[in-house]
Coordinates of N, CA and C and ligand atoms in Angstrom, one line a residue:
M1 N 18.2 8.7 14.5 CA 17.6 9.5 14.6 C 16.8 9.4 16.3
S2 N 16.5 10.2 17.3 CA 16.4 9.8 18.6 C 14.9 9.7 18.6
G3 N 14.1 8.3 19.8 CA 13.1 8.4 19.7 C 12.6 7.1 18.8
K4 N 11.6 6.3 19.2 CA 11.0 5.5 18.8 C 10.8 5.3 17.2
K5 N 11.0 4.4 16.9 CA 9.9 4.0 15.0 C 9.1 3.2 15.4
L6 N 8.3 4.3 14.1 CA 7.1 3.6 14.2 C 7.3 1.8 13.7
R7 N 5.6 1.0 14.6 CA 6.1 -0.3 13.9 C 5.0 -0.4 12.8
V8 N 6.1 -1.2 11.3 CA 4.8 -1.0 10.3 C 4.5 -3.1 10.1
V9 N 3.7 -3.1 9.6 CA 3.3 -4.7 9.3 C 3.3 -4.3 7.7
V10 N 2.9 -5.0 6.9 CA 2.9 -4.7 5.8 C 2.3 -6.5 5.0
L11 N 0.7 -5.8 4.2 CA 0.2 -7.3 3.7 C 0.5 -7.0 2.4
I12 N 1.1 -8.9 2.0 CA 1.3 -8.3 0.0 C 0.7 -10.2 -0.6
S13 N 0.3 -10.1 -1.2 CA 0.1 -11.2 -2.2 C 0.4 -12.1 -2.9
G14 N 2.0 -11.1 -3.4 CA 2.6 -11.4 -5.4 C 4.0 -11.2 -4.7
R15 N 4.1 -10.5 -6.0 CA 5.6 -9.9 -6.3 C 6.6 -9.9 -5.0
G16 N 5.7 -8.6 -4.3 CA 6.3 -8.1 -3.3 C 7.2 -7.3 -4.1
S17 N 7.2 -6.7 -5.0 CA 8.7 -5.6 -5.5 C 7.6 -3.7 -4.5
N18 N 6.7 -3.9 -4.3 CA 6.3 -2.1 -3.7 C 6.6 -2.9 -1.8
L19 N 6.8 -3.9 -1.4 CA 7.7 -4.2 -0.3 C 8.9 -4.2 -0.1
Q20 N 9.3 -4.5 -1.5 CA 10.6 -4.8 -1.1 C 11.8 -3.1 -1.4
A21 N 10.6 -2.1 -1.4 CA 10.7 -0.8 -1.9 C 10.8 -0.5 -0.4
I22 N 9.5 0.0 0.5 CA 9.4 -0.2 2.0 C 11.5 -1.2 2.4
I23 N 11.3 -2.3 2.2 CA 12.7 -3.3 2.4 C 13.7 -2.5 2.7
D24 N 13.8 -2.0 1.8 CA 14.9 -0.7 1.0 C 15.1 0.4 2.1
D25 N 14.0 1.5 1.9 CA 14.0 2.5 2.6 C 14.3 2.1 4.0
A26 N 13.5 1.6 4.8 CA 13.9 1.2 6.3 C 15.9 0.7 6.6
T27 N 16.2 0.4 5.7 CA 17.7 -0.3 5.7 C 18.4 1.5 6.3
D28 N 18.0 2.7 5.4 CA 18.6 4.1 6.5 C 18.6 4.1 7.3
P29 N 19.6 4.6 8.2 CA 19.5 3.9 9.9 C 18.7 5.4 10.2
G30 N 18.5 6.5 9.2 CA 17.2 7.7 9.6 C 16.0 7.5 9.2
C31 N 15.5 6.2 9.3 CA 14.7 6.2 8.8 C 13.3 6.1 10.0
P32 N 12.3 6.4 9.9 CA 10.9 6.7 11.1 C 10.9 5.8 11.2
F33 N 10.5 4.5 10.3 CA 9.8 3.2 10.8 C 10.1 2.5 10.5
E34 N 10.4 1.1 10.6 CA 10.6 0.1 11.1 C 9.4 -1.2 11.1
L35 N 9.9 -1.9 9.8 CA 9.6 -3.6 9.3 C 9.5 -4.5 10.4
C36 N 8.3 -4.8 11.0 CA 8.1 -6.3 12.2 C 7.8 -7.2 11.7
A37 N 6.8 -7.6 10.5 CA 6.3 -8.0 10.4 C 5.5 -8.1 8.4
V38 N 5.9 -9.4 7.9 CA 5.2 -9.3 6.3 C 4.9 -10.5 6.2
I39 N 3.3 -10.5 5.7 CA 1.7 -11.3 6.6 C 1.6 -11.1 5.1
S40 N 1.3 -12.4 4.4 CA 0.9 -13.0 3.0 C -0.2 -13.9 3.1
N41 N -1.7 -14.0 1.9 CA -2.3 -14.8 2.2 C -2.3 -15.9 1.9
R42 N -1.2 -15.9 0.4 CA -1.2 -16.7 -0.8 C 0.7 -17.4 0.0
P43 N 0.5 -18.3 0.5 CA 1.4 -19.5 1.1 C 2.9 -18.8 -0.7
R44 N 3.0 -18.7 -1.6 CA 4.1 -18.7 -2.5 C 3.9 -18.2 -2.8
A45 N 3.1 -16.5 -2.5 CA 3.3 -15.1 -2.5 C 5.5 -14.7 -2.8
A46 N 6.3 -14.1 -3.9 CA 7.7 -14.3 -3.8 C 8.0 -13.0 -2.9
G47 N 7.2 -12.6 -2.5 CA 7.1 -11.6 -1.0 C 7.8 -12.6 -0.2
L48 N 7.0 -12.6 0.2 CA 7.5 -13.7 1.3 C 8.8 -13.6 1.1
E49 N 9.8 -14.4 0.0 CA 11.1 -14.8 0.8 C 12.5 -13.0 0.5
R50 N 11.6 -12.6 -0.1 CA 12.4 -10.9 -0.1 C 11.9 -10.5 1.6
A51 N 11.1 -10.7 2.3 CA 10.9 -10.8 3.7 C 12.2 -11.5 4.8
R52 N 12.4 -12.5 3.9 CA 13.3 -13.6 5.0 C 14.6 -12.9 4.7
Q53 N 14.5 -13.2 3.3 CA 16.4 -12.5 2.9 C 16.5 -11.1 3.5
A54 N 16.0 -10.9 4.1 CA 16.1 -9.6 4.7 C 15.4 -9.4 6.8
N55 N 15.8 -11.0 6.7 CA 15.9 -11.1 8.3 C 14.3 -11.0 8.9
I56 N 13.4 -10.3 8.0 CA 12.0 -9.4 9.0 C 11.0 -11.5 8.8
T57 N 10.3 -11.8 9.7 CA 9.1 -12.2 10.2 C 8.1 -12.3 9.0
A58 N 8.4 -13.9 8.2 CA 6.8 -13.6 7.2 C 6.3 -15.1 7.7
R59 N 4.8 -14.4 7.8 CA 4.2 -14.8 8.1 C 3.2 -15.5 6.8
I60 N 2.1 -16.5 7.1 CA 1.0 -17.1 6.0 C -0.3 -17.3 7.0
V61 N -1.5 -16.4 6.2 CA -2.5 -15.8 6.4 C -3.6 -16.3 5.2
D62 N -3.6 -18.0 5.1 CA -4.2 -18.5 3.7 C -5.8 -18.3 3.9
H63 N -6.2 -18.0 2.9 CA -7.1 -17.1 3.2 C -8.4 -18.5 2.6
T64 N -7.2 -19.4 1.2 CA -8.2 -20.6 1.2 C -8.8 -21.5 2.5
V65 N -8.2 -21.5 3.5 CA -8.2 -22.7 4.8 C -9.4 -21.7 5.3
H66 N -10.6 -20.4 5.1 CA -11.0 -20.3 6.3 C -12.1 -20.0 5.5
G67 N -13.2 -20.5 5.9 CA -14.7 -20.3 5.2 C -14.9 -19.4 5.2
S68 N -15.6 -18.3 5.7 CA -15.5 -17.3 5.3 C -14.9 -15.7 5.2
R69 N -15.1 -15.0 4.3 CA -14.1 -13.3 4.3 C -14.4 -13.1 5.9
E70 N -15.0 -13.6 6.6 CA -14.9 -12.9 8.2 C -14.4 -13.4 8.9
H71 N -14.0 -14.6 9.0 CA -14.1 -15.7 9.5 C -12.5 -15.1 9.4
F72 N -11.5 -15.1 8.1 CA -10.6 -14.8 7.2 C -9.7 -13.5 8.1
D73 N -10.8 -12.2 8.0 CA -10.1 -11.2 8.2 C -9.8 -11.7 10.1
A74 N -10.6 -11.2 11.2 CA -10.6 -11.8 12.2 C -8.8 -13.2 12.7
A75 N -8.9 -13.3 11.7 CA -7.0 -14.3 11.7 C -6.3 -13.9 11.4
L76 N -6.7 -12.8 10.4 CA -5.7 -11.9 9.9 C -5.4 -10.6 10.9
V77 N -6.7 -10.4 11.6 CA -6.3 -8.8 12.8 C -5.0 -10.1 14.0
E78 N -5.9 -11.3 14.3 CA -5.4 -11.6 15.2 C -3.3 -11.9 15.3
S79 N -3.4 -12.2 13.7 CA -1.7 -11.9 13.2 C -1.2 -10.7 13.1
I80 N -2.4 -9.9 12.5 CA -1.3 -8.5 12.7 C -1.0 -7.8 13.8
D81 N -1.8 -8.1 15.1 CA -2.3 -7.2 16.4 C -0.9 -8.1 17.3
A82 N -0.3 -8.8 16.9 CA 0.9 -10.2 17.6 C 1.5 -8.7 17.6
F83 N 1.9 -8.1 16.7 CA 3.5 -7.4 16.1 C 2.8 -5.7 16.8
E84 N 1.9 -5.7 17.0 CA 1.5 -3.8 17.7 C 2.1 -3.3 16.9
P85 N 1.4 -2.9 15.7 CA 1.9 -1.8 14.7 C 1.4 -0.9 14.5
G86 N 1.8 0.8 14.7 CA 1.0 1.6 14.6 C 0.9 1.5 12.8
L87 N 0.8 1.0 12.5 CA 0.4 1.6 10.4 C 1.0 -0.1 10.1
V88 N -0.3 -0.4 9.6 CA -1.0 -1.5 8.4 C -0.7 -1.2 6.9
V89 N 0.3 -1.8 5.7 CA 0.5 -1.1 4.8 C -0.1 -2.2 3.8
L90 N -1.2 -2.5 3.0 CA -1.5 -3.4 2.2 C -0.6 -2.9 0.2
A91 N 0.4 -3.9 0.2 CA 1.5 -3.7 -0.8 C 1.1 -4.4 -2.0
G92 N 0.4 -4.4 -2.5 CA -0.4 -5.8 -3.5 C -1.5 -7.3 -3.1
F93 N -1.8 -6.1 -1.4 CA -2.8 -7.3 -1.6 C -3.9 -7.2 -2.3
M94 N -4.4 -8.4 -2.3 CA -5.2 -8.8 -3.1 C -6.3 -8.9 -3.2
R95 N -7.4 -8.9 -2.0 CA -8.3 -9.1 -1.0 C -8.9 -7.9 -0.4
V96 N -10.6 -8.2 -1.0 CA -11.1 -7.5 -0.6 C -11.6 -7.2 1.6
L97 N -11.1 -5.9 2.3 CA -11.7 -6.4 3.5 C -13.0 -6.4 4.4
T98 N -13.1 -6.5 5.5 CA -14.9 -6.8 5.0 C -14.1 -5.6 6.4
T99 N -15.7 -4.0 6.4 CA -15.9 -3.5 7.0 C -15.2 -3.5 8.7
D100 N -15.7 -4.3 9.5 CA -14.3 -4.4 11.3 C -13.5 -4.3 10.6
F101 N -12.9 -5.3 9.6 CA -11.3 -4.8 9.4 C -10.5 -3.5 9.4
V102 N -11.5 -2.9 8.3 CA -11.2 -1.6 8.4 C -11.3 -0.7 9.5
D103 N -12.8 -1.1 10.1 CA -12.5 -0.1 11.3 C -11.7 0.0 12.2
H104 N -11.4 -1.6 12.5 CA -10.7 -2.0 13.5 C -8.7 -1.0 13.7
Y105 N -8.5 -0.8 11.9 CA -7.5 -0.1 11.6 C -7.6 2.0 11.7
E106 N -8.8 2.0 11.6 CA -9.1 3.1 11.3 C -8.2 4.0 11.7
A107 N -7.4 4.7 10.2 CA -6.8 5.9 10.7 C -5.3 5.5 10.5
R108 N -4.4 4.2 10.9 CA -3.7 3.2 10.7 C -3.6 1.9 9.2
L109 N -4.0 2.7 8.1 CA -3.9 1.5 7.2 C -4.0 1.9 5.6
I110 N -3.3 2.0 5.0 CA -2.7 2.3 3.9 C -2.6 1.4 3.2
N111 N -3.1 2.2 1.7 CA -3.7 1.1 0.2 C -2.2 1.7 -0.7
I112 N -1.6 1.4 -1.5 CA -1.2 1.3 -2.7 C -1.7 1.4 -4.1
H113 N -2.5 1.6 -4.7 CA -3.3 1.2 -5.7 C -2.6 1.8 -7.4
P114 N -2.6 1.0 -8.3 CA -2.0 2.0 -9.3 C -3.4 2.1 -10.2
S115 N -3.4 3.6 -10.2 CA -4.6 4.4 -11.1 C -4.4 5.4 -10.1
L116 N -4.9 7.0 -11.0 CA -4.7 7.9 -10.2 C -6.2 7.8 -9.6
L117 N -6.4 7.6 -8.3 CA -8.0 7.8 -7.7 C -8.2 8.9 -8.0
P118 N -10.0 9.1 -7.6 CA -11.0 8.0 -8.1 C -11.5 7.6 -9.3
E119 N -10.0 7.9 -10.2 CA -10.2 7.4 -11.5 C -10.2 5.4 -11.8
F120 N -10.4 4.7 -12.2 CA -10.9 3.4 -12.4 C -9.8 2.6 -10.9
P121 N -11.4 2.2 -10.4 CA -10.8 1.7 -9.0 C -10.9 -0.2 -9.4
G122 N -10.6 -1.1 -8.3 CA -10.4 -2.2 -9.2 C -9.3 -2.9 -9.9
L123 N -9.4 -3.7 -10.7 CA -8.4 -4.4 -11.1 C -8.5 -4.2 -13.2
D124 N -7.2 -4.1 -13.3 CA -7.1 -4.1 -14.8 C -6.2 -2.5 -14.6
T125 N -6.4 -1.9 -14.4 CA -6.4 -0.2 -14.0 C -5.1 0.6 -15.7
H126 N -4.3 -0.4 -15.9 CA -3.6 -0.2 -16.9 C -4.2 0.3 -18.3
Q127 N -4.9 -0.9 -18.2 CA -6.2 -1.8 -19.4 C -6.9 -0.6 -19.9
R128 N -7.8 -0.8 -18.5 CA -8.9 0.8 -18.2 C -8.1 2.2 -18.9
A129 N -6.9 2.6 -17.9 CA -6.5 3.6 -18.8 C -6.2 4.0 -20.2
I130 N -5.5 2.9 -20.8 CA -5.6 3.1 -22.1 C -6.5 2.9 -23.5
T131 N -7.8 2.5 -22.4 CA -9.2 2.1 -23.6 C -9.3 3.8 -23.8
S132 N -9.3 4.0 -22.0 CA -10.3 5.7 -22.2 C -9.1 6.5 -22.8
G133 N -8.6 5.7 -23.3 CA -7.9 7.1 -23.8 C -6.9 8.2 -23.4
A134 N -6.8 7.9 -22.1 CA -6.2 9.1 -21.0 C -5.2 9.5 -21.9
R135 N -3.9 10.5 -21.4 CA -2.8 10.9 -21.7 C -2.3 10.6 -20.6
V136 N -2.9 10.6 -19.3 CA -1.5 10.8 -18.3 C -1.9 9.4 -17.0
H137 N -1.5 9.1 -16.0 CA -1.8 8.1 -15.5 C -1.2 7.9 -14.5
G138 N -1.1 6.7 -13.3 CA -0.3 7.6 -12.1 C -0.4 6.5 -11.0
A139 N -0.6 6.3 -10.1 CA -0.7 5.5 -9.0 C -0.6 6.6 -7.6
S140 N -1.5 5.7 -6.8 CA -2.2 6.6 -5.2 C -1.9 5.6 -4.4
V141 N -1.7 6.3 -3.4 CA -1.8 6.1 -1.9 C -2.6 6.6 -1.3
H142 N -3.0 5.5 -0.2 CA -4.4 6.4 0.8 C -4.6 6.1 1.5
F143 N -5.4 6.4 2.5 CA -6.1 6.1 4.0 C -7.2 4.9 3.7
V144 N -7.2 3.8 4.3 CA -8.3 2.9 3.3 C -9.8 3.0 4.5
S145 N -10.7 3.1 3.3 CA -11.8 3.1 4.0 C -12.9 1.5 3.2
S146 N -14.2 1.8 4.4 CA -14.4 0.6 3.2 C -14.7 -0.3 2.4
T147 N -15.2 1.6 1.2 CA -15.3 1.1 0.0 C -13.8 0.5 -1.0
L148 N -14.3 -0.6 -1.7 CA -12.7 -0.6 -2.3 C -12.1 0.2 -3.6
D149 N -10.3 0.5 -2.4 CA -9.8 1.3 -3.4 C -10.7 2.8 -3.5
S150 N -10.7 2.9 -2.2 CA -11.7 4.1 -1.8 C -11.2 5.2 -0.5
G151 N -10.8 6.3 -0.1 CA -10.5 6.7 0.9 C -9.7 8.1 1.0
P152 N -9.4 8.2 2.1 CA -8.5 9.3 2.1 C -7.6 9.9 0.7
L153 N -6.9 9.9 0.1 CA -5.2 10.4 -0.3 C -4.3 10.2 0.2
I154 N -3.6 10.6 -0.1 CA -2.1 10.8 1.0 C -1.7 11.4 -0.3
V155 N -0.6 10.4 -1.7 CA -0.4 11.4 -2.7 C -0.7 10.5 -3.6
Q156 N -0.3 11.4 -4.9 CA -0.3 10.7 -6.3 C 0.8 11.1 -6.7
A157 N 1.1 10.2 -7.7 CA 2.4 10.3 -8.8 C 1.7 10.2 -10.0
R158 N 1.8 11.4 -10.8 CA 1.4 11.3 -12.6 C 2.5 10.7 -13.8
V159 N 1.8 9.8 -14.1 CA 3.3 9.6 -15.3 C 2.5 9.8 -17.3
P160 N 3.0 10.3 -18.2 CA 2.0 10.4 -19.4 C 1.9 9.5 -19.4
L161 N 0.6 9.0 -20.3 CA 0.2 7.8 -21.1 C 1.1 8.1 -22.1
L162 N 1.2 7.1 -23.0 CA 2.5 7.7 -24.5 C 1.0 6.6 -25.2
A163 N 1.1 7.1 -26.5 CA 0.4 6.2 -27.5 C 0.9 4.9 -28.0
T164 N 2.4 5.2 -27.7 CA 2.9 3.4 -27.8 C 3.3 2.8 -26.5
D165 N 2.5 2.9 -26.1 CA 1.9 2.0 -24.6 C 1.4 0.9 -24.7
D166 N 1.9 -0.5 -24.1 CA 1.2 -1.2 -23.6 C 1.4 -1.7 -21.6
V167 N -0.4 -2.3 -21.7 CA -0.4 -2.7 -20.6 C 1.5 -3.1 -20.0
G168 N 2.4 -3.5 -20.4 CA 3.5 -3.9 -19.8 C 4.6 -2.7 -20.1
T169 N 4.5 -1.7 -20.8 CA 5.2 -0.6 -20.8 C 5.0 0.6 -19.8
L170 N 3.2 0.7 -19.6 CA 3.3 1.3 -18.7 C 2.5 0.8 -17.2
A171 N 2.8 -0.2 -16.5 CA 2.5 -0.7 -15.9 C 4.2 -0.4 -15.5
A172 N 4.7 -0.6 -15.8 CA 6.8 -1.0 -15.6 C 6.9 0.9 -14.8
R173 N 6.4 2.3 -16.1 CA 6.1 2.9 -15.3 C 5.9 3.6 -14.4
V174 N 4.3 3.2 -14.0 CA 3.7 3.2 -13.2 C 4.3 2.8 -11.9
L175 N 5.2 1.3 -11.9 CA 5.5 0.9 -10.4 C 6.5 1.6 -10.5
E176 N 7.5 2.2 -11.0 CA 8.8 2.7 -10.4 C 7.9 4.1 -9.5
Q177 N 7.2 4.3 -9.9 CA 6.4 5.7 -9.2 C 6.0 5.1 -8.5
E178 N 5.3 4.3 -8.1 CA 4.6 3.4 -6.8 C 6.3 3.2 -5.5
H179 N 7.0 2.5 -6.5 CA 8.2 2.4 -4.6 C 8.6 3.8 -4.7
R180 N 8.2 4.6 -5.2 CA 8.5 6.2 -4.0 C 7.8 7.1 -3.6
I181 N 6.4 6.4 -4.1 CA 5.4 6.8 -3.0 C 5.0 6.4 -1.9
L182 N 5.1 5.2 -2.3 CA 4.9 4.3 -0.9 C 6.3 4.5 0.5
P183 N 7.0 4.2 0.0 CA 8.2 4.6 1.2 C 7.4 6.0 2.1
Q184 N 7.6 7.0 0.4 CA 7.6 8.7 1.3 C 6.3 8.3 2.4
A185 N 4.9 8.4 1.9 CA 3.7 8.1 2.6 C 3.7 7.6 3.9
I186 N 4.5 6.5 3.9 CA 4.8 6.1 5.7 C 6.1 6.2 6.3
R187 N 7.0 7.4 4.9 CA 7.7 8.1 6.3 C 7.1 9.8 6.8
W188 N 6.1 9.8 6.1 CA 4.9 11.0 6.8 C 4.5 10.7 7.4
F189 N 4.1 9.2 7.8 CA 3.3 8.7 8.7 C 3.5 9.2 10.1
A190 N 4.8 8.4 9.5 CA 5.3 8.2 10.7 C 6.2 9.3 11.8
E191 N 6.1 10.0 11.0 CA 7.1 11.4 11.1 C 5.7 12.1 11.8
G192 N 4.5 11.7 11.5 CA 3.5 12.3 12.7 C 2.6 13.6 11.8
R193 N 3.2 14.1 10.3 CA 3.0 14.7 9.9 C 1.6 14.5 9.4
L194 N 0.7 13.7 8.9 CA -0.3 13.3 8.0 C -1.8 13.7 9.7
A195 N -2.4 14.1 8.8 CA -4.0 14.1 9.2 C -4.9 14.3 8.5
I196 N -6.1 13.8 8.8 CA -7.2 13.2 8.2 C -8.2 14.3 8.3
R197 N -8.8 15.0 7.5 CA -9.3 16.5 8.4 C -10.7 15.7 6.8
G198 N -12.0 15.0 7.4 CA -12.6 14.4 6.4 C -12.4 13.8 5.6
E199 N -12.7 14.3 4.4 CA -12.4 13.0 2.8 C -11.3 13.4 2.9
R200 N -10.1 14.2 3.4 CA -9.2 15.0 3.1 C -8.1 14.6 4.3
V201 N -6.7 14.7 3.3 CA -5.4 14.5 4.4 C -4.5 15.4 4.2
T202 N -4.2 16.7 5.2 CA -3.5 17.0 5.0 C -1.6 16.5 5.7
L203 N -0.9 16.8 4.9 CA 0.5 17.3 5.4 C 1.0 18.4 5.4
D204 N 1.4 18.6 6.9 CA 2.1 19.5 7.9 C 1.0 20.5 7.9
G205 N -0.5 20.2 7.9 CA -1.4 21.4 7.7 C -2.0 22.0 6.7
K206 N -1.3 21.3 5.6 CA -1.3 22.1 4.3 C -2.2 20.8 3.4
P207 N -3.1 20.9 2.0 CA -3.5 19.7 2.0 C -2.5 18.9 1.3
A208 N -2.6 17.2 1.1 CA -1.6 16.5 0.8 C -1.1 16.6 -1.1
L209 N 0.0 15.4 -1.0 CA 0.1 15.8 -2.2 C -0.2 15.3 -3.9
L210 N -0.9 15.7 -3.9 CA -2.2 15.1 -5.1 C -1.6 15.2 -6.5
D211 N -0.6 15.9 -6.5 CA 0.2 15.7 -7.4 C 2.0 15.8 -7.4
L212 N 2.6 14.7 -7.1 CA 3.6 14.9 -6.8 C 4.4 14.0 -8.8
Q213 N 5.3 15.1 -9.0 CA 5.5 15.0 -10.3 C 6.7 13.7 -9.9
A214 N 6.7 12.7 -11.2 CA 7.8 12.0 -11.5 C 9.1 13.2 -11.6
N215 N 10.9 11.9 -10.9 CA 11.8 13.0 -10.8 C 12.4 12.8 -12.3
Ligands
GRF301 C1 0.8 -2.8 -7.9 O1 1.5 -2.6 -8.7 C2 0.1 -3.1 -6.7 O2 -0.3 -1.4 -6.9 C3 -1.3 -3.4 -7.0 O3 -0.5 -4.4 -7.1 C4 1.0 -4.1 -7.8 C5 1.7 -5.4 -6.4 O4 2.8 -5.5 -7.4 N1 -2.2 -3.3 -6.3 P1 3.8 -5.7 -6.0 O5 3.8 -7.1 -5.4 O6 4.2 -5.1 -5.3 O7 4.8 -6.1 -7.2

C-alpha cells in the first residue's frame, strides 16, 4: 500500500480477544493501519501479553493509583498522546471516561459494544437480551460521545438469539462478529471513508452499515 499507515492506540482492560483480531488484521501488508501501542488500566490484563507477543508496546495506566477519574484520564491522555495516534480504539476497555477525555479525541475515538445499540448500553448485555425475549442480538462499533455506550454508529452485526441460548453460547456468537466488525471499522476509518454527519455516520458518503449480516 502507498502512503503512511494510520497510527492506532488500543485501550483494553482484560482478555484482549478484540485486540487480537486487530493485531491479526494489521499483519496484512496491505492493512491501512498500524498498532503503535496497547494500554491497559489493569496490570494483569491478559491482552498485555498478546501485545508483547506481537512486539507491540504495552503500557499500564493503573486507575487504582489515581485519586480521581479526572487524574486517571489525564494520565491516560498523556500516555496515549506520546504515540501520536490518529485513532484510539476502546476494545473491552471497562472504564467510564470523562467528557474532557472524550472531547480531546473527538471524531477519533471508537468503541466496540456487545449489543445492537441503542439497545442494552452498559453491562450484562447478553443476559439482558435473553431476558428481554429478543430474537436478534449483536454488536456495534461507534464513535464515542460522552454518554456511556452512545455516539454515532459505524457498523453493527446481527446474530440470531436462539431459544436454547445461555449467556455463554450467545456471547461466543456475538464475539465472533465483534472480531469481524472492529477491524473492519478501523480499516474504513484509516482509508478516510467514514464521516460523521450530526448523529449519523456515512461510509463513502452513504449511510453507514447498520445491518452487516453475519458471514
Ligand atoms: C467484548 O465483548 C467487548 O465488546 C466488551 O467486553 C468484551 C471484551 O472482550 N466491551 P475482549 O477483551 O476483547 O476479549
